[in-house]
PDB file of C-alpha atoms and ligand atoms in Angstrom:
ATOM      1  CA  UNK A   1     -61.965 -60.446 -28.224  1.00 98.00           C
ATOM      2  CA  UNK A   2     -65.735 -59.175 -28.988  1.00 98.00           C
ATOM      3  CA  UNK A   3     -68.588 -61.874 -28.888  1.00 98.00           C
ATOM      4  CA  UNK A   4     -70.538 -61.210 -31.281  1.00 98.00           C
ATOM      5  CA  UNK A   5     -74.021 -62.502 -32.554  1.00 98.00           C
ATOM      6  CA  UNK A   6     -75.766 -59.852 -34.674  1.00 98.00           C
ATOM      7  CA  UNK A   7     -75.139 -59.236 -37.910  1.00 97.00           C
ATOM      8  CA  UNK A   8     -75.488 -54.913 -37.179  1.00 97.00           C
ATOM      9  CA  UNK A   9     -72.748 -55.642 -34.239  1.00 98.00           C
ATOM     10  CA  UNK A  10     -70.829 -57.807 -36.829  1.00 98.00           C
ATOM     11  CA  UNK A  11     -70.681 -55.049 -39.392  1.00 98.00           C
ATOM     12  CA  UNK A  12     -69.918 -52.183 -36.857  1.00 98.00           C
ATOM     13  CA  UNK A  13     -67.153 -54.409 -35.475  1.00 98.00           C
ATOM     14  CA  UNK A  14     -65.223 -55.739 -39.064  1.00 98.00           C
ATOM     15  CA  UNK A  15     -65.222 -51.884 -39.659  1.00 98.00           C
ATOM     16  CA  UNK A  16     -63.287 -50.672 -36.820  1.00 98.00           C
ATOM     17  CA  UNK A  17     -60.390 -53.659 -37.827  1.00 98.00           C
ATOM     18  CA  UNK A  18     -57.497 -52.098 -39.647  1.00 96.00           C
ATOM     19  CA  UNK A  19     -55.250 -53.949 -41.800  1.00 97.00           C
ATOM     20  CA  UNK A  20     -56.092 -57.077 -42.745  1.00 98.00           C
ATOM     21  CA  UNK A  21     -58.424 -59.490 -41.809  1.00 99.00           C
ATOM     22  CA  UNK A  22     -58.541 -62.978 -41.545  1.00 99.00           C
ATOM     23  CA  UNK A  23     -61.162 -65.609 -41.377  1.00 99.00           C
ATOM     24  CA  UNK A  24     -61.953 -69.383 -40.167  1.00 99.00           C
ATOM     25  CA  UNK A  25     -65.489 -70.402 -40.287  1.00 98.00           C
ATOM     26  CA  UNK A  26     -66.195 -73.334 -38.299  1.00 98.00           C
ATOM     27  CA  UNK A  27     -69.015 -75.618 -36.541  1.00 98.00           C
ATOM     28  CA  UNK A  28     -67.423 -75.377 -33.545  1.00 98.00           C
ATOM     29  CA  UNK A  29     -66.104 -77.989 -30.874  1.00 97.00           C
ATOM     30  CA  UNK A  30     -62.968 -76.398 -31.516  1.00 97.00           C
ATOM     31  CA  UNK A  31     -59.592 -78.845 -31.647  1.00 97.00           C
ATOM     32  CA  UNK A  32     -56.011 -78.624 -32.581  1.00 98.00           C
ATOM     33  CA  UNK A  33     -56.959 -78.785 -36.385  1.00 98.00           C
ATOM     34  CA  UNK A  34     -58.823 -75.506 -36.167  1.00 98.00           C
ATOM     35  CA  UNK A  35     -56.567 -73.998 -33.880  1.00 98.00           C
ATOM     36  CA  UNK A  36     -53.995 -74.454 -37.091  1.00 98.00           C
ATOM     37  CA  UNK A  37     -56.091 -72.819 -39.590  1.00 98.00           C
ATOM     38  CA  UNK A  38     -56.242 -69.915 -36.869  1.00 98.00           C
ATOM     39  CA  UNK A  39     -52.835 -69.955 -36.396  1.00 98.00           C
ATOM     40  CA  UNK A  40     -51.879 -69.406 -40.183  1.00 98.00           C
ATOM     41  CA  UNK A  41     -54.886 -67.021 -40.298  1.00 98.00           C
ATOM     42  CA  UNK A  42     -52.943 -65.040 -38.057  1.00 98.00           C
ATOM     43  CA  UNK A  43     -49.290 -65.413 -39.178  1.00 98.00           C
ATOM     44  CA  UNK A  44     -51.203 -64.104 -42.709  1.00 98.00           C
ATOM     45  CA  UNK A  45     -53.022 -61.304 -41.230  1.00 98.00           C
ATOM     46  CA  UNK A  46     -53.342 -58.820 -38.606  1.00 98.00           C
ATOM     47  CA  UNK A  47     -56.754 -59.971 -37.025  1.00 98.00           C
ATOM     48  CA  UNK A  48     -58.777 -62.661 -36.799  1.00 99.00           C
ATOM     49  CA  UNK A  49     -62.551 -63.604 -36.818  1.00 99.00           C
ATOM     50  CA  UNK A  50     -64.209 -66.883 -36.215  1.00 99.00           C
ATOM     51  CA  UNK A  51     -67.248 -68.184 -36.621  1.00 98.00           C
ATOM     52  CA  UNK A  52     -69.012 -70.657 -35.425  1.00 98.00           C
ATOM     53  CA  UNK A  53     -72.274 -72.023 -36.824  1.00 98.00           C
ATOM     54  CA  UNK A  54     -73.622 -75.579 -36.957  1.00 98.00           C
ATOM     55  CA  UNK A  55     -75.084 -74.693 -40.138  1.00 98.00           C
ATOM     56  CA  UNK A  56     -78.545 -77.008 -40.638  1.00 97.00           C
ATOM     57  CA  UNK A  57     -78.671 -77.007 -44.200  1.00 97.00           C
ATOM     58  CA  UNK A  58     -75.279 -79.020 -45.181  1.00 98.00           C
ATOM     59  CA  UNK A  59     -76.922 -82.170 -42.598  1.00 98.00           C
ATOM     60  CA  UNK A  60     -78.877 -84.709 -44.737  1.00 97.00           C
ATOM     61  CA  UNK A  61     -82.187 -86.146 -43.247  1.00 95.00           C
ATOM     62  CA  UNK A  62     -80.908 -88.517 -40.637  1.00 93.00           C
ATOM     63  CA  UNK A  63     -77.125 -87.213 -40.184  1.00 95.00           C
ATOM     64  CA  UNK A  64     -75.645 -85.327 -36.928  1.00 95.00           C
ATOM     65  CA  UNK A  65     -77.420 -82.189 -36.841  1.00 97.00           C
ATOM     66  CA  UNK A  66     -79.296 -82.442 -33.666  1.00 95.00           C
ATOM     67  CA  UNK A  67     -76.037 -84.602 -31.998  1.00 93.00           C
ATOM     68  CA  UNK A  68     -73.417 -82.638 -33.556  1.00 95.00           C
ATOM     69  CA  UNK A  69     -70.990 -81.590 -30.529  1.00 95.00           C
ATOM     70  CA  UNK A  70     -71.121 -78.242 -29.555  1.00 96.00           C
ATOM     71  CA  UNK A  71     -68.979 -76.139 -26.678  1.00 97.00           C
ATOM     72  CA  UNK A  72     -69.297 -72.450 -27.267  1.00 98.00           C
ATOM     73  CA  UNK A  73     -67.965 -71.450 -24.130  1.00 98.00           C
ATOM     74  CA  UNK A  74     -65.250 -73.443 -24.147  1.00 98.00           C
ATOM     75  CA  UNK A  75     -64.714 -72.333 -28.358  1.00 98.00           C
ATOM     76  CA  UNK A  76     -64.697 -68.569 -27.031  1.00 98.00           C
ATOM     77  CA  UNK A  77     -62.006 -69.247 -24.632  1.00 98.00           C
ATOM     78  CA  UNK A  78     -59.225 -70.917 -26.798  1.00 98.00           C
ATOM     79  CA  UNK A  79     -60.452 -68.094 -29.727  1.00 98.00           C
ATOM     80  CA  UNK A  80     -59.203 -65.900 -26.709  1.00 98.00           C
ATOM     81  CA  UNK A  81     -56.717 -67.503 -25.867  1.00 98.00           C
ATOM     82  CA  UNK A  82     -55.370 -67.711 -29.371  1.00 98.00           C
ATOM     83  CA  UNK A  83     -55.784 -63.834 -29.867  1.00 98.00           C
ATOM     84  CA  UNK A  84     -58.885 -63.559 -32.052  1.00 98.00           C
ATOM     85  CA  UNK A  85     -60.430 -60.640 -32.626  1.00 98.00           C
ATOM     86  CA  UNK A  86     -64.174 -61.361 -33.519  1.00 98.00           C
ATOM     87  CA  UNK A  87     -65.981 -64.524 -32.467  1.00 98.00           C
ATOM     88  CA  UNK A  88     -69.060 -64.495 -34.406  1.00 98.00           C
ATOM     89  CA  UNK A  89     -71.640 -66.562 -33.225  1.00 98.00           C
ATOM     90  CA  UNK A  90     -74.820 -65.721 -35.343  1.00 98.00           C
ATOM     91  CA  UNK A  91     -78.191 -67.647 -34.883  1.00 97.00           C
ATOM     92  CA  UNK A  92     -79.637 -69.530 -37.904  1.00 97.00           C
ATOM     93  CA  UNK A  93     -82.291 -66.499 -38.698  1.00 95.00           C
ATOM     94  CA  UNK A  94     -79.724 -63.826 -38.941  1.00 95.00           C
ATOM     95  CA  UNK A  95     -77.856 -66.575 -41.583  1.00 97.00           C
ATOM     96  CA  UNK A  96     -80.388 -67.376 -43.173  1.00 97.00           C
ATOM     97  CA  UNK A  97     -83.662 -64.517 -43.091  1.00 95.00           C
ATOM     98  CA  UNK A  98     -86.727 -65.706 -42.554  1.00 95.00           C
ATOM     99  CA  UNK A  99     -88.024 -66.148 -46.846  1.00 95.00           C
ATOM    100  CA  UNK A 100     -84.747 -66.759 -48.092  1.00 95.00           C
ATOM    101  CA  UNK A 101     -84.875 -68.382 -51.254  1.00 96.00           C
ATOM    102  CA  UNK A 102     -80.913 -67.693 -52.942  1.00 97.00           C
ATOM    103  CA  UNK A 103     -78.951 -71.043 -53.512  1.00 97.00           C
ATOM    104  CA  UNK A 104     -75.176 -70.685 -54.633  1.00 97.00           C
ATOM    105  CA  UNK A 105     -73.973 -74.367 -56.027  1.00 97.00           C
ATOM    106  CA  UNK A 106     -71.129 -74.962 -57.359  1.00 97.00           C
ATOM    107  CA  UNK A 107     -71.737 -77.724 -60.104  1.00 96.00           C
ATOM    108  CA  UNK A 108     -69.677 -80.865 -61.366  1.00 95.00           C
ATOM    109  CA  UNK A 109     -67.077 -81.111 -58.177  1.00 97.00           C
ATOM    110  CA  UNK A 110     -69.837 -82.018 -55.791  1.00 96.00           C
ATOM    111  CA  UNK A 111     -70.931 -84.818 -58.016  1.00 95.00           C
ATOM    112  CA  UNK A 112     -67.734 -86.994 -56.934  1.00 96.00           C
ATOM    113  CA  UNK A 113     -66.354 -88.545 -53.753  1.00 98.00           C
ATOM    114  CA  UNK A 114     -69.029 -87.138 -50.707  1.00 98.00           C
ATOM    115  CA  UNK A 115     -71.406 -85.698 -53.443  1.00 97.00           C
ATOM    116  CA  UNK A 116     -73.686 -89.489 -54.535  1.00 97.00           C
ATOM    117  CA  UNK A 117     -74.229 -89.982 -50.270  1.00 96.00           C
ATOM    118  CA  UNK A 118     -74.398 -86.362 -48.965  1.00 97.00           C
ATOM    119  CA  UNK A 119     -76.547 -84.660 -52.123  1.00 97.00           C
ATOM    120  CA  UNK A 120     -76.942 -81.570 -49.785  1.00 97.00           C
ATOM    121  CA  UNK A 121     -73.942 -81.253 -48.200  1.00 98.00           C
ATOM    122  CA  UNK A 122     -72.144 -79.070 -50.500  1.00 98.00           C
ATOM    123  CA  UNK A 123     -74.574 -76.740 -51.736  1.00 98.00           C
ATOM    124  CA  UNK A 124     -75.292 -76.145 -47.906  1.00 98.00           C
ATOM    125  CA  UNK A 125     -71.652 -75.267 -47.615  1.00 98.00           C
ATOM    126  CA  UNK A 126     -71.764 -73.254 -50.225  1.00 98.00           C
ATOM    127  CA  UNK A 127     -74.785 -71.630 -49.292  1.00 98.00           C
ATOM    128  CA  UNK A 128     -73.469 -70.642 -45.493  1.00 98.00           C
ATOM    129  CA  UNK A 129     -69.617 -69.517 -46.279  1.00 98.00           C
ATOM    130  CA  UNK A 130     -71.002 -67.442 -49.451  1.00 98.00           C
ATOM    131  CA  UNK A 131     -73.157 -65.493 -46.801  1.00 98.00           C
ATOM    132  CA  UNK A 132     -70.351 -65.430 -44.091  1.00 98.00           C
ATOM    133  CA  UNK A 133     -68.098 -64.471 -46.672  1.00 98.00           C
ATOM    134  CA  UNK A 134     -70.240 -61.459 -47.443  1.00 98.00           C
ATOM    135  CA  UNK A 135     -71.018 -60.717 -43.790  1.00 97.00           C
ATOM    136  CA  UNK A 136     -67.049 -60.616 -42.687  1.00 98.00           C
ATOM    137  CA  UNK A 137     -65.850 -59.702 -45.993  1.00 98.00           C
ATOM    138  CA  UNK A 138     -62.238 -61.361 -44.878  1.00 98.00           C
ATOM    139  CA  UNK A 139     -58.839 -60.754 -47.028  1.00 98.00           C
ATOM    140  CA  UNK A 140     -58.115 -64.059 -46.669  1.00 99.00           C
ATOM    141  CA  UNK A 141     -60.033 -67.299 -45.337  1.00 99.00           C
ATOM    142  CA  UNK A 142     -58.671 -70.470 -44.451  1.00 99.00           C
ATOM    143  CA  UNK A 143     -59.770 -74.328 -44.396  1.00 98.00           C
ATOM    144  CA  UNK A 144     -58.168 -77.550 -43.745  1.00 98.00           C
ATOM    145  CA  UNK A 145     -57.070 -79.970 -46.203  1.00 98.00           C
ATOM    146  CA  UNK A 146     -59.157 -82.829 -44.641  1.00 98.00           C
ATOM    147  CA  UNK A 147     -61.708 -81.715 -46.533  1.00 98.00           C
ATOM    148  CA  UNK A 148     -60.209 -81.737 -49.420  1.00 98.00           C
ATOM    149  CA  UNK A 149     -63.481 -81.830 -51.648  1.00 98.00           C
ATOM    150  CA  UNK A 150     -64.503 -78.772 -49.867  1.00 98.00           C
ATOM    151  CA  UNK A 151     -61.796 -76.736 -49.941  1.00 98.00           C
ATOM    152  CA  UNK A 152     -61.359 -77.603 -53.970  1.00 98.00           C
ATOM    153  CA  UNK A 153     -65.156 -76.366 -53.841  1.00 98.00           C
ATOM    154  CA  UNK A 154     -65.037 -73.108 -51.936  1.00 98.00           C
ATOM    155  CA  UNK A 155     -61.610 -72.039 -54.063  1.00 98.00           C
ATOM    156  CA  UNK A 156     -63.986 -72.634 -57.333  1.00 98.00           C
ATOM    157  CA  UNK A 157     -67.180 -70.374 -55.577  1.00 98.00           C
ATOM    158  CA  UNK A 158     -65.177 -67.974 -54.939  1.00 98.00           C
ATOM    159  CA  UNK A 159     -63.129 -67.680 -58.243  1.00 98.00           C
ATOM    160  CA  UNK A 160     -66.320 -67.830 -60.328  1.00 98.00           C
ATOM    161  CA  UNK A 161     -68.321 -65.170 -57.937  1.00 98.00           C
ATOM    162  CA  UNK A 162     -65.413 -63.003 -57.954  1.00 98.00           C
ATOM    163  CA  UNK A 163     -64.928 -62.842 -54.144  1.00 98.00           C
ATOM    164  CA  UNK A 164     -61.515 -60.583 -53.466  1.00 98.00           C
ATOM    165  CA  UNK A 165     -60.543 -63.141 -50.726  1.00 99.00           C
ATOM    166  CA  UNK A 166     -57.671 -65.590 -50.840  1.00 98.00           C
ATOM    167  CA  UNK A 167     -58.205 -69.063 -49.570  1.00 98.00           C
ATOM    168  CA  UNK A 168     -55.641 -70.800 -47.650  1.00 98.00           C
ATOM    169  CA  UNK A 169     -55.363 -74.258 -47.513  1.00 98.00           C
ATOM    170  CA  UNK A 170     -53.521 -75.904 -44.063  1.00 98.00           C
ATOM    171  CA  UNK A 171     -52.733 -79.675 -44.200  1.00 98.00           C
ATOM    172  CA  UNK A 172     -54.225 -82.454 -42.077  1.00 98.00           C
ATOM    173  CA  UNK A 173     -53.496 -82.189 -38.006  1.00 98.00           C
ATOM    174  CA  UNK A 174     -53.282 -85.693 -36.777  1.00 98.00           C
ATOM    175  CA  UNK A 175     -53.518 -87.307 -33.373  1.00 98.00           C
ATOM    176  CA  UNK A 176     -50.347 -89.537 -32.538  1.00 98.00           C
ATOM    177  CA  UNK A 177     -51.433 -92.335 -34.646  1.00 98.00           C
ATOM    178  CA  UNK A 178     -52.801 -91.039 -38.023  1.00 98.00           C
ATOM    179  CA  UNK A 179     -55.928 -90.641 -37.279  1.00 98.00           C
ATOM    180  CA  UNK A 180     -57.140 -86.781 -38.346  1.00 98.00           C
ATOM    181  CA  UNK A 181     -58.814 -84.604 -36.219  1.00 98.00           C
ATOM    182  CA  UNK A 182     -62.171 -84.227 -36.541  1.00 97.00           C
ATOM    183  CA  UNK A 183     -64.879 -82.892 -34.140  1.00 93.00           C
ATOM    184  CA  UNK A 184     -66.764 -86.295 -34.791  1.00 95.00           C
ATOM    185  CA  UNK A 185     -63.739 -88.735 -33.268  1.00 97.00           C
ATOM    186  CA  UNK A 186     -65.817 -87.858 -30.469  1.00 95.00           C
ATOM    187  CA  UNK A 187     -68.329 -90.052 -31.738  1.00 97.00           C
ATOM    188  CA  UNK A 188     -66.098 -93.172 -31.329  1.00 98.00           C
ATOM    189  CA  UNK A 189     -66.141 -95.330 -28.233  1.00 98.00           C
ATOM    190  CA  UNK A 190     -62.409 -97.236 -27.536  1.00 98.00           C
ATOM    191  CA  UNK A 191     -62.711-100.123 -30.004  1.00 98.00           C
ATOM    192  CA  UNK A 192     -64.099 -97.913 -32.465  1.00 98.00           C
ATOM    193  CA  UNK A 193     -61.451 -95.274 -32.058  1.00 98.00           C
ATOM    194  CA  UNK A 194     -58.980 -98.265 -32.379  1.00 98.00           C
ATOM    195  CA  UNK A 195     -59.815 -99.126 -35.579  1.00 98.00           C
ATOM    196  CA  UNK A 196     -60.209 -95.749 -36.860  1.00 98.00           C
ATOM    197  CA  UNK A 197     -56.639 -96.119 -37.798  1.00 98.00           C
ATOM    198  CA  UNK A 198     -57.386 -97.638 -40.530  1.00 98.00           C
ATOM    199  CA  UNK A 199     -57.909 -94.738 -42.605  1.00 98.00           C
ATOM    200  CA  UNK A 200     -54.697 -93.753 -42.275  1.00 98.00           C
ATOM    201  CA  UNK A 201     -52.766 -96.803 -42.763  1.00 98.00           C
ATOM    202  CA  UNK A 202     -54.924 -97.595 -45.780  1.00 98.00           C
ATOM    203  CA  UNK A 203     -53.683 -93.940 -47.555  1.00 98.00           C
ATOM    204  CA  UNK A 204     -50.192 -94.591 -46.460  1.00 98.00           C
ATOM    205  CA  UNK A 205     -50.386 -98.423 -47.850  1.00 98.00           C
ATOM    206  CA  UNK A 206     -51.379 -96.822 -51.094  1.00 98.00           C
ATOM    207  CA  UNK A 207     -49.091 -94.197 -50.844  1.00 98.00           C
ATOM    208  CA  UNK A 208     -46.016 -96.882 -50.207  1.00 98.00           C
ATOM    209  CA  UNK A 209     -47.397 -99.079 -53.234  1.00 98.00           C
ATOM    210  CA  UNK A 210     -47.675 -95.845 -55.718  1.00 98.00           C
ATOM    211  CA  UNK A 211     -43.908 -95.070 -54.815  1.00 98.00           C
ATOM    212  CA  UNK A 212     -42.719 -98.256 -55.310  1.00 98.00           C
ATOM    213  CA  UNK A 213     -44.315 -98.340 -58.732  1.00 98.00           C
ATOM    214  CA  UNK A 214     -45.376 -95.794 -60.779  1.00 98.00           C
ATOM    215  CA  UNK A 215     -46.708 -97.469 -63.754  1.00 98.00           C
ATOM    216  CA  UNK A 216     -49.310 -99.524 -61.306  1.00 98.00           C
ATOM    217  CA  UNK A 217     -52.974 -99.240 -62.289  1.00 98.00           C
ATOM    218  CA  UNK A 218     -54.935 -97.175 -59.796  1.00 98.00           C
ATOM    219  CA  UNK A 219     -56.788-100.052 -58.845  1.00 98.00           C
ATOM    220  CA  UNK A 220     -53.958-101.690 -57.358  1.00 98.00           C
ATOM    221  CA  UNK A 221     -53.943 -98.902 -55.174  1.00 98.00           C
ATOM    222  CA  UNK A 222     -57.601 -98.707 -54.140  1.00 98.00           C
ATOM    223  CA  UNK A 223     -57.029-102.198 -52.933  1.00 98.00           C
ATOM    224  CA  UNK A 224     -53.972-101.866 -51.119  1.00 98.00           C
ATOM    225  CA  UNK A 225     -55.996 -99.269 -49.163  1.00 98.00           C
ATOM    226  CA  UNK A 226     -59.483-100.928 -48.759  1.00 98.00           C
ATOM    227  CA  UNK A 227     -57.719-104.248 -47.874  1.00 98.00           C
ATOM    228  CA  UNK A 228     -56.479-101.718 -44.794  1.00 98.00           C
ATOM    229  CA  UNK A 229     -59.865-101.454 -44.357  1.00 98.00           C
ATOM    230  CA  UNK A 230     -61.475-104.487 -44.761  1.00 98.00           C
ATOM    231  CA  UNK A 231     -59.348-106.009 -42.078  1.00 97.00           C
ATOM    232  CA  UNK A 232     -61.315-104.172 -39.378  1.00 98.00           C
ATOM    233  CA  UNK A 233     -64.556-105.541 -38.604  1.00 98.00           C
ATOM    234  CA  UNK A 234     -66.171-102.123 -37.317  1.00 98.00           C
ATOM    235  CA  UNK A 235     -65.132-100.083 -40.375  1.00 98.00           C
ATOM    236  CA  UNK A 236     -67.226 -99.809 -43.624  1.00 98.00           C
ATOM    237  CA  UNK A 237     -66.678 -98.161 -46.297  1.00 98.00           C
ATOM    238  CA  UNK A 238     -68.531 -95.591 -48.059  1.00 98.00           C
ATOM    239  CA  UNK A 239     -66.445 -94.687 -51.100  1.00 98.00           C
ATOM    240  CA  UNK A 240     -62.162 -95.195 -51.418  1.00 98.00           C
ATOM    241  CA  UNK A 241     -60.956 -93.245 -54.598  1.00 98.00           C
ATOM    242  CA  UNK A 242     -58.238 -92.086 -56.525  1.00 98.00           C
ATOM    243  CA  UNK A 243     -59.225 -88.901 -58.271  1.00 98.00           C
ATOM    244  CA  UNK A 244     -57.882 -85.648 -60.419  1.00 98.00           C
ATOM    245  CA  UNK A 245     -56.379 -83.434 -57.385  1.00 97.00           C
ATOM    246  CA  UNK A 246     -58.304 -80.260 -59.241  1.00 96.00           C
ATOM    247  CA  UNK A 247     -61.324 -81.501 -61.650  1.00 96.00           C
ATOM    248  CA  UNK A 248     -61.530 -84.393 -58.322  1.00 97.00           C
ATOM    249  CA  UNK A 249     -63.132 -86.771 -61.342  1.00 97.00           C
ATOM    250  CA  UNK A 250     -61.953 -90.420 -60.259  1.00 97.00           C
ATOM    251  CA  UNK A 251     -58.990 -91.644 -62.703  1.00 98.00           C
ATOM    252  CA  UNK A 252     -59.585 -95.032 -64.660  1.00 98.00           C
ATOM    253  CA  UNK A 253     -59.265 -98.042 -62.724  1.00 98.00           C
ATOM    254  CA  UNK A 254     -56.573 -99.973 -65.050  1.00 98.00           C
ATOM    255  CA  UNK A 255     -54.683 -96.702 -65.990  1.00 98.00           C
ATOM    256  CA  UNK A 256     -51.509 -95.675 -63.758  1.00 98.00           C
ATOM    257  CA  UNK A 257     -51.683 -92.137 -62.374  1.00 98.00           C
ATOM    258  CA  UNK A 258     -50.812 -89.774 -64.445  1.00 97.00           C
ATOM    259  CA  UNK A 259     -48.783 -86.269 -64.391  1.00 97.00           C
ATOM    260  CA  UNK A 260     -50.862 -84.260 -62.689  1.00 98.00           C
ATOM    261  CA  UNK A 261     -50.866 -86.771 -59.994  1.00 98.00           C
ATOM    262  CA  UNK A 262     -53.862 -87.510 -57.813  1.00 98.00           C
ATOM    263  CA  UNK A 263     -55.575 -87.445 -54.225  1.00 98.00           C
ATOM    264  CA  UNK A 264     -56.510 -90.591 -52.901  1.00 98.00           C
ATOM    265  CA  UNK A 265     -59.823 -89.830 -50.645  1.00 98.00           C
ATOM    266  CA  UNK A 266     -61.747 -91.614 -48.971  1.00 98.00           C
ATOM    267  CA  UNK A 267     -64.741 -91.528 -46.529  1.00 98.00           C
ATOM    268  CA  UNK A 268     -65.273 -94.708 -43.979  1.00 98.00           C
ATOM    269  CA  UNK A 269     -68.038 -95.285 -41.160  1.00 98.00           C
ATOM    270  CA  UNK A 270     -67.060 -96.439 -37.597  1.00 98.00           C
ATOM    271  CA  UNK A 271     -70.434 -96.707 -35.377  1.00 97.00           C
ATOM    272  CA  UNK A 272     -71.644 -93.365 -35.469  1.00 95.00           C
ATOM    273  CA  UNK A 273     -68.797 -91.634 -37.061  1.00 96.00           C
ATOM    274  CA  UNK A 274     -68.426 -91.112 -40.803  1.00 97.00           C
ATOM    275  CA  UNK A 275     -64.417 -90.197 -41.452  1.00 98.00           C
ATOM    276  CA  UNK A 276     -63.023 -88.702 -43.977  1.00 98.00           C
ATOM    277  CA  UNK A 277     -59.308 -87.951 -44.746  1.00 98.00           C
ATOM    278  CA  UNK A 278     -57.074 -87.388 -47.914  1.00 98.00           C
ATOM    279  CA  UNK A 279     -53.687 -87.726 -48.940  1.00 98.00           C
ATOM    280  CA  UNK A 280     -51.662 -86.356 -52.067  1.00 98.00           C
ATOM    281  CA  UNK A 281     -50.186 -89.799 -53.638  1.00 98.00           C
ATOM    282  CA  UNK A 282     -47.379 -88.007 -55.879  1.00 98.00           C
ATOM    283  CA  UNK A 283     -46.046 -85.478 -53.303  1.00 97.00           C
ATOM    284  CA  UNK A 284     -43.638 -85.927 -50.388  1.00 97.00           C
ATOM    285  CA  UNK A 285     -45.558 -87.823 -47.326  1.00 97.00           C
ATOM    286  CA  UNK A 286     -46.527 -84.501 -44.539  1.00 96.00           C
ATOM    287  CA  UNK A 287     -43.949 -84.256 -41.383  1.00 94.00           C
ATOM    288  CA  UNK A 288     -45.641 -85.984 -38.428  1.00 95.00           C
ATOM    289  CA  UNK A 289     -47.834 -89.563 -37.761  1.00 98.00           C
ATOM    290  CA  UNK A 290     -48.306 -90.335 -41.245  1.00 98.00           C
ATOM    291  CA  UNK A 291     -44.333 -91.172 -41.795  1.00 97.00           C
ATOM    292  CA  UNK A 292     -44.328 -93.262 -38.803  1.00 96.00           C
ATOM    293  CA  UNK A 293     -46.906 -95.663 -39.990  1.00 95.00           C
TER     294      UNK A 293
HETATM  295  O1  PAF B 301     -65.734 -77.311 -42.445  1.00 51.72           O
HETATM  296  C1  PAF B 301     -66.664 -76.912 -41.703  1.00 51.72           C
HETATM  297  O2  PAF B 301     -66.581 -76.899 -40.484  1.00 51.72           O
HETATM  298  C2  PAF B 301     -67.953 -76.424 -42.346  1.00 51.72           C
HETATM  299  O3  PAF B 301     -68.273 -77.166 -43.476  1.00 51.72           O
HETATM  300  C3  PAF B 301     -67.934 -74.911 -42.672  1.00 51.72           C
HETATM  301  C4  PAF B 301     -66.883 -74.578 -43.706  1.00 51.72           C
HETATM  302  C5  PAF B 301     -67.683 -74.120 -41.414  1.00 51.72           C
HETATM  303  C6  PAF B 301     -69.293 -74.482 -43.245  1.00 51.72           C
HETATM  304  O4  PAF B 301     -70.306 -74.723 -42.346  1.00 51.72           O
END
C-alpha cells in the first residue's frame, strides 16, 4: 500500500493500477462500518484507494471540526491490513487551491431531513467528493447507508455531472445493540452511550407498527418512534421523519405510506454527539441487531 499525499504522486500512482478501481472516501477514525464499504469495494474491484480527509467545509460554525477524531496511523494500518492499494491523505490546499471559488450543489434533496440544521453540510460534501472523484477517477465508489441523505445526494451529483462511476450503497454496520457505527459514538460517555439505543429501538418500534398496519397514518409512526425517544432524558431530538426513499420529501402526516414505500430518518443529540441512522419501513428488517430488538 502507497501513502500518498500529493495530488502529482496521486495521479502517477491511479495510473500504474490496472483493472478496476475502487474507491471509499472517508474522514477517517476508521471502524467496522468503513471497513465494509472497503470490503465490497474490493469484492467489486481489483484495487482499492482510500481517502481520508476531515474536509472543513461540510462543519457548520460551532460543529466538530477542530474535535473531530482523527488516527491516521492507525487508519493506514487496517487500509493495510485490508489490502488497499492507495491511501490518499491530501492536505486541505491540495483539495481545495488556494483562490478556489467552484461550488457543485446539488439542489432540492439537501433542503430535507439534515439540510434546515446543517445548511452547509451538503454542498461541502458535494464540493470535496466531486474533487476526489476527479482526482481518483474510481470505477466505482462506495458509501454507507447511514447516511442515507448523502448517499441519495452523491448518486444525483454524479448522474447529473455525468461522472462514469457507479456508486455502491452498503447497509448500516451496527454494534451489538443497534446502535450504528459512527466515528462520533466516541463522543458518548457510558450513560450517554446507554441511551443511544434509542435510535434504534425508535426505527424498529416504527418499523413493528408499519407492519402491523399498513393503512396507519405516518404520524402514528413518527410517534411510536419519538415516544422511543422521549423516554430518555439525555436524548433530544433534532428532526424524526418519514420521507420519499428517492425525492427524500417528508410524506403527509395523516396519509399512510404509500407504494413506493419510505425511509424513516432521523437525527438525535446525546451530549456532544449528533446521531443519525435510517431504516427502510417497507422492506425486510437487515440480518443482525436490529431483529433482535
Ligand atoms: O461520509 C463521510 O465520511 C464524508 O461525508 C465524506 C463522504 C468522506 C466526504 O467528506
Amino acid at each position: 500500500m502507497q501513502r500518498i499525499t500529493a495530488i502529482d504522486e496521486l495521479r502517477r500512482a491511479r495510473a500504474e493500477l490496472t483493472g478496476s478501481v475502487a474507491f471509499v472516501p472517508t474522514m477517517g477514525f476508521l471502524h467496522d462500518g468503513h471497513l465494509a464499504l472497503m470490503r465490497e469495494g474490493l469484492r467489486r474491484c481489483d484495487h482499492l484507494v482510500v481517502s481520508v480527509f476531515v474536509n472543513p467545509t461540510q462543519f457548520g460554525e460551532g460543529e466538530d471540526l477542530d474535535d473531530y477524531p482523527r488516527d491516521l496511523d492507525g487508519d493506514a494500518e487496517k487500509c493495510r491490513h485490508l489490502g488497499c492499494d492507495l491511501f490518499f491523505t491530501p492536505q486541505r490546499q491540495a483539495v481545495y487551491p488556494d483562490g478556489d471559488v467552484t461550488r457543485v450543489v446539488v439542489d432540492e434533496l439537501g433542503d430535507y431531513l439534515c439540510g434546515p440544521s446543517r445548511p452547509v453540510h451538503f454542498p461541502g460534501v458535494t464540493n470535496v467528493v466531486a474533487r476526489l472523484f476527479n482526482l481518483v477517477a474510481p470505477d466505482v465508489a462506495v458509501f454507507g447507508e447511514k447516511d442515507y441523505q448523502q448517499l441519495a445526494i452523491i448518486r444525483r451529483m454524479v448522474k447529473d455531472l455525468h461522472f462514469p462511476i457507479e456508486i455502491c450503497g452498503v447497509p448500516t454496520v451496527r454494534e451489538a445493540d443497534g446502535l450504528a457505527m459512527s466515528s462520533r459514538n466516541r463522543y458518548l460517555n457510558n450513560d450517554e452511550r446507554e441511551q443511544a439505543i434509542c435510535l434504534s429501538r425508535a426505527l424498529v418500534a416504527a418499523y413493528r407498527a408499519y407492519q402491523q398496519d399498513h393503512s396507519r397514518p405516518v404520524a402514528d409512526l413518527v410517534r411510536a418512534a419519538t415516544n422511543e425517544i422521549d423516554s430518555r432524558p439525555l436524548a433530544a431530538i433534532d428532526y424524526v421523519e418519514c420521507v420519499h426513499p428517492d425525492r427524500l420529501t417528508p410524506l403527509a402526516d395523516a396519509e399512510p405510506i404509500g407504494d413506493d414505500g419510505a425511509v424513516m430518518a432521523m437525527a438525535v443529540t446525546i451530549g456532544r454527539a449528533r446521531l443519525i441512522d435510517n431504516l427502510r419501513l417497507d422492506r425486510a428488517l437487515p440480518d443482525g441487531p436490529l431483529r433482535r430488538i
